[in-house]
Each structure stands twice: as C-alpha cells, then as structure tokens.
PDB file of C-alpha atoms in Angstrom:
ATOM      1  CA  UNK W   1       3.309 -11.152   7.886  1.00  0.00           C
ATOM      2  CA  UNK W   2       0.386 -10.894  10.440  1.00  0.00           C
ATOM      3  CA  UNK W   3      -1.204  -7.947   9.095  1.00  0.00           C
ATOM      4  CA  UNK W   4      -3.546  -7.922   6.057  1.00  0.00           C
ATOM      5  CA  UNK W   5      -2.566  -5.228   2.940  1.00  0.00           C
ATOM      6  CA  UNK W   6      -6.369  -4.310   1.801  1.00  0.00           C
ATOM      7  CA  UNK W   7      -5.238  -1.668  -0.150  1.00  0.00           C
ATOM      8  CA  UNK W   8      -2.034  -0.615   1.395  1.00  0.00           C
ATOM      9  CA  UNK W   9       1.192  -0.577   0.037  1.00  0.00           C
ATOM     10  CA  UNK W  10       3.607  -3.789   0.147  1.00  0.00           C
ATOM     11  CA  UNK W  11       5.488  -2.713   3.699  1.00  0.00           C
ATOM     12  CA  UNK W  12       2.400  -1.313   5.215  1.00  0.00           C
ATOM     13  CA  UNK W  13      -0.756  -2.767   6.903  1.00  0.00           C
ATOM     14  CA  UNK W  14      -4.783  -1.893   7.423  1.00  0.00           C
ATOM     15  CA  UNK W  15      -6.208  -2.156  10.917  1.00  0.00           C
ATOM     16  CA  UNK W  16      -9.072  -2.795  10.988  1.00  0.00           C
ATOM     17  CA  UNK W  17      -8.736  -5.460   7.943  1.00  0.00           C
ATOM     18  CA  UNK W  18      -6.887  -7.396   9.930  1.00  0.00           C
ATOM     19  CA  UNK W  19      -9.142  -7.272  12.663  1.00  0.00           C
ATOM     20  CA  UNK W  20     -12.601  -7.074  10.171  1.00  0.00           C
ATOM     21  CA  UNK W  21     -11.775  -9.643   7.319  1.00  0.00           C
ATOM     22  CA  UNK W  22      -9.601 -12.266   8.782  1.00  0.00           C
ATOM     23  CA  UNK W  23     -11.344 -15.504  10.398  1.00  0.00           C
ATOM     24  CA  UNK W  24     -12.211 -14.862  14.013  1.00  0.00           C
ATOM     25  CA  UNK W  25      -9.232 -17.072  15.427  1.00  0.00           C
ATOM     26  CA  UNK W  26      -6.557 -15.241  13.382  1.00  0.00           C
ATOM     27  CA  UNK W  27      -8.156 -11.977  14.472  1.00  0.00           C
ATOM     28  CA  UNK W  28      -8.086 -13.070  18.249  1.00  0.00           C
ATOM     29  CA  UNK W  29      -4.181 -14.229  17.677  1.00  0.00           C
ATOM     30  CA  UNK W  30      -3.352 -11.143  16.414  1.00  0.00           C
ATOM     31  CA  UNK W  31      -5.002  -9.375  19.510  1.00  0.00           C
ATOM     32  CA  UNK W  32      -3.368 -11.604  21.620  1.00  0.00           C
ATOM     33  CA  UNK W  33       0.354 -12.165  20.272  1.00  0.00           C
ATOM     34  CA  UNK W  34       1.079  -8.557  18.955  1.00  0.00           C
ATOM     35  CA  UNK W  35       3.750  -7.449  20.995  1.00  0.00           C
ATOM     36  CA  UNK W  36       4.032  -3.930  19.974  1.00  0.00           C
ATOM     37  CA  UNK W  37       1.771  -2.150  21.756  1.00  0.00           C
ATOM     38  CA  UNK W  38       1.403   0.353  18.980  1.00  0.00           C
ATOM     39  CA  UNK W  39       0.452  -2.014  16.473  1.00  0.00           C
ATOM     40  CA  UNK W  40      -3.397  -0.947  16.282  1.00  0.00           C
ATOM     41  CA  UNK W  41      -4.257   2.373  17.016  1.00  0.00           C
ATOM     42  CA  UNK W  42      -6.842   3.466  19.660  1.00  0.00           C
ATOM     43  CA  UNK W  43      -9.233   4.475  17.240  1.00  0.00           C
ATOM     44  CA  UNK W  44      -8.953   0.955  15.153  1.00  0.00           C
ATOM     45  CA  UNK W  45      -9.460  -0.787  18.680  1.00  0.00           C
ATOM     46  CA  UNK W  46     -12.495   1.529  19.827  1.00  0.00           C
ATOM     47  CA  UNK W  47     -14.081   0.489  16.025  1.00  0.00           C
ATOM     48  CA  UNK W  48     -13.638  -2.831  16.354  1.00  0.00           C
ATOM     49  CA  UNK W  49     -14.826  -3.253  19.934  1.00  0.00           C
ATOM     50  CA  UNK W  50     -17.858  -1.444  19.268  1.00  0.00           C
ATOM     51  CA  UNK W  51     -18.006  -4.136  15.889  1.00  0.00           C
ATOM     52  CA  UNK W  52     -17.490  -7.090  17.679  1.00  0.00           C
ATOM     53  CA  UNK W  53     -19.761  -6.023  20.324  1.00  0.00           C
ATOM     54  CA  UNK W  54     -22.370  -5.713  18.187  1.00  0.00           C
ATOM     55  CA  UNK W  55     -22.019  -9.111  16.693  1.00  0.00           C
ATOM     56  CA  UNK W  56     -21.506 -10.519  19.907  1.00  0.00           C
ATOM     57  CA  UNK W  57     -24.930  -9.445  20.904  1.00  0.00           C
ATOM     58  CA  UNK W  58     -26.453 -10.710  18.333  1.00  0.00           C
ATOM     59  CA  UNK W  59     -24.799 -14.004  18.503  1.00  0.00           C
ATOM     60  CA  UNK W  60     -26.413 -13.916  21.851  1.00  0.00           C
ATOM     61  CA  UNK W  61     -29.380 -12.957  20.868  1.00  0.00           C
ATOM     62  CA  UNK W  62     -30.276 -15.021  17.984  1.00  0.00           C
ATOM     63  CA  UNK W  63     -32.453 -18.593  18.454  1.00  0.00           C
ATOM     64  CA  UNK W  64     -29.967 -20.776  16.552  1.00  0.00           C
ATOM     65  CA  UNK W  65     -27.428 -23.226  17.865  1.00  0.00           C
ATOM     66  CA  UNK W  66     -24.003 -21.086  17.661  1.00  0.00           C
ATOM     67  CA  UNK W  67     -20.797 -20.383  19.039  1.00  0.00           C
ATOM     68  CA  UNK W  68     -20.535 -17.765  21.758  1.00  0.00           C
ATOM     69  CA  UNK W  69     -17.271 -18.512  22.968  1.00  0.00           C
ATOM     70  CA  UNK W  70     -15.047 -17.143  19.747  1.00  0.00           C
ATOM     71  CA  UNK W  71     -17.054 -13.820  19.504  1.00  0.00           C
ATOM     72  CA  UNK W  72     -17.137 -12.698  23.154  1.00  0.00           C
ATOM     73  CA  UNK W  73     -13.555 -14.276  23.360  1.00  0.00           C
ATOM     74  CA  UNK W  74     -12.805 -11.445  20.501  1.00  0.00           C
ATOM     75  CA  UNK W  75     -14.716  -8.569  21.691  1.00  0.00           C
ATOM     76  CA  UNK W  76     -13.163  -9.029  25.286  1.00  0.00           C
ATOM     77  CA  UNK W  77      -9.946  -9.112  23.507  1.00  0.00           C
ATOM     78  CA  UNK W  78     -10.362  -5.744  21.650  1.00  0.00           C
ATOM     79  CA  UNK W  79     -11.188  -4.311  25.118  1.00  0.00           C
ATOM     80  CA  UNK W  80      -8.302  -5.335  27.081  1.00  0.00           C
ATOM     81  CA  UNK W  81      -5.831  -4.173  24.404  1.00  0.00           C
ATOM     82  CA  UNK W  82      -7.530  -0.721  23.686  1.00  0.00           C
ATOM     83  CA  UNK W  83      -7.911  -0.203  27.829  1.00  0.00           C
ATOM     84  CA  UNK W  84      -3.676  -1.575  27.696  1.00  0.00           C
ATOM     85  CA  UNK W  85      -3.044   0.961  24.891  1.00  0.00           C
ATOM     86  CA  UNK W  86      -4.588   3.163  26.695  1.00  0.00           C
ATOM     87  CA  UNK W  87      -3.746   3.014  30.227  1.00  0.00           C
ATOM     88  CA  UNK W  88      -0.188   1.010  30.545  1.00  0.00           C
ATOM     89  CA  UNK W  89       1.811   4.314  28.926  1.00  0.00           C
ATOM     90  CA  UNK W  90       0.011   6.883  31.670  1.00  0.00           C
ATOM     91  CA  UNK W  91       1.222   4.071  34.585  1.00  0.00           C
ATOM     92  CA  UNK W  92       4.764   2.622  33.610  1.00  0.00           C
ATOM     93  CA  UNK W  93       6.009   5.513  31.628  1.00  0.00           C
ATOM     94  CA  UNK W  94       9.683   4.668  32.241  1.00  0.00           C
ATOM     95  CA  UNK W  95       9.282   0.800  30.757  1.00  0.00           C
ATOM     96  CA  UNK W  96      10.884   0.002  27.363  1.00  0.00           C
ATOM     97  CA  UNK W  97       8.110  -0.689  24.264  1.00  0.00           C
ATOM     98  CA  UNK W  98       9.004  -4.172  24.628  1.00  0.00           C
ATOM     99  CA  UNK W  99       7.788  -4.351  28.276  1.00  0.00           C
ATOM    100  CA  UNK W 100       4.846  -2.331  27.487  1.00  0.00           C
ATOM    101  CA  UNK W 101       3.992  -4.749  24.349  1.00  0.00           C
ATOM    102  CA  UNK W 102       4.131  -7.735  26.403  1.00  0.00           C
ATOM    103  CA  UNK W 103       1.814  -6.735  29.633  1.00  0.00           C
ATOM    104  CA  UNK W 104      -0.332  -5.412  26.670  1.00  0.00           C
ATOM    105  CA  UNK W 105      -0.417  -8.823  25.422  1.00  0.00           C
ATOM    106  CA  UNK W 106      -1.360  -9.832  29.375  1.00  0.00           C
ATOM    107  CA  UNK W 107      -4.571  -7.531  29.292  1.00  0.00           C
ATOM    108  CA  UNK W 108      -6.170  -8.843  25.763  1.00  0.00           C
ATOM    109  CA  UNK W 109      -5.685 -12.113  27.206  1.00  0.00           C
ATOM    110  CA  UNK W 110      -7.501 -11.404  30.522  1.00  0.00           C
ATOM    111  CA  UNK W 111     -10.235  -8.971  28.567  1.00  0.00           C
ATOM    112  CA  UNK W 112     -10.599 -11.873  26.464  1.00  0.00           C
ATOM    113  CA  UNK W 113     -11.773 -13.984  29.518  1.00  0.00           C
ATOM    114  CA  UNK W 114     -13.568 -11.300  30.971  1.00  0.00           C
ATOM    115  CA  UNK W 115     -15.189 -11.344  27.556  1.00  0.00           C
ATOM    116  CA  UNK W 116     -16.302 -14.991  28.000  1.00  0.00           C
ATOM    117  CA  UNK W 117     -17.314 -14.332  31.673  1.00  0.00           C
ATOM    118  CA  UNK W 118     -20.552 -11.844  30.349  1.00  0.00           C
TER     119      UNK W 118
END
C-alpha cells in the first residue's frame, strides 16, 4: 500500500503522514503517481504546501552545501495537485474520476517543475 497507517485503522490511511514522515522521494511519488484525484484532501495539500514551503526556504536559505532540487521538486508538487484538486472538477465536470486522476497526476508533475524553476 502507498499510504502510511500512523494511527489509522488497517484499511484506512493518514494524509499528511504520508506526505510528513515518508522520505522525500516516496512523498514526491505519491504526489505524482496517485491517480485518484481524491486521494489527499484539500486541506492535507494546503498543510503540506505551506510545510514544504517552509522547509524549502530554509533549504534555500541556509549556508551549507544541500540539495534544493528534492524539496522545491516536493513543494511544487503539493501545489500542482492541490490547484488540480481544486480546479480540474469546476472545468471538466462531465470527465470520469479516472480522467480527472490522471490530468491531476499531469499538474503535480508540471508544479513540480515549476517548483524547481523558483
């Protein structure tokens, strides 16, 4: 399974600790190769944006030799799946979930580069 359980029953998942604890690339591959476009909520998206944002700033900001490419990779990511989640229902409203899941998948990958474009 892709998700992590922190606390959650056997058939369910947590958000955000999927996002929050795993290592960056699994977090990234599940922002990436989720097809359900339902599988985080807005809120857990908005969070962990404004999380990896932060940490992607101070990445930045710091004066020691690090990579820059995973965490703005990630926080580009969260964007372009929250603005998918967000947006892609309100303009193809008659698509299946399966379309919608994969041009989701589409806009973390280009937030993602956008994300390494800053």
């Amino acid at each position: 399974p892709w998700g992590s359980r922190f606390q959650c029953a056997d058939d369910e998942y947590n958000e955000l600790a999927t996002l929050t604890l795993a290592s960056l690339p699994r977090a990234i591959a599940a922002l990436f190769h989720q097809t359900a476009i339902h599988a985080f909520s807005k809120t857990a998206l908005a969070y962990f944006f404004c999380y990896a944002s932060f940490w992607t700033c101070v990445t930045y900001g710091i004066t020691v030799p690090s990579g820059l490419f995973i965490p703005s990779i990630l926080s580009g990511a969260a964007f372009g799946r929250l603005f998918a989640v967000i947006v892609l229902p309100l303009i193809y409203q008659t698509d299946s979930a399966h379309n919608l899941g994969l041009k989701t998948q589409k806009l973390a990958i280009a937030g993602g580069i956008a994300g390494r474009s800053r």
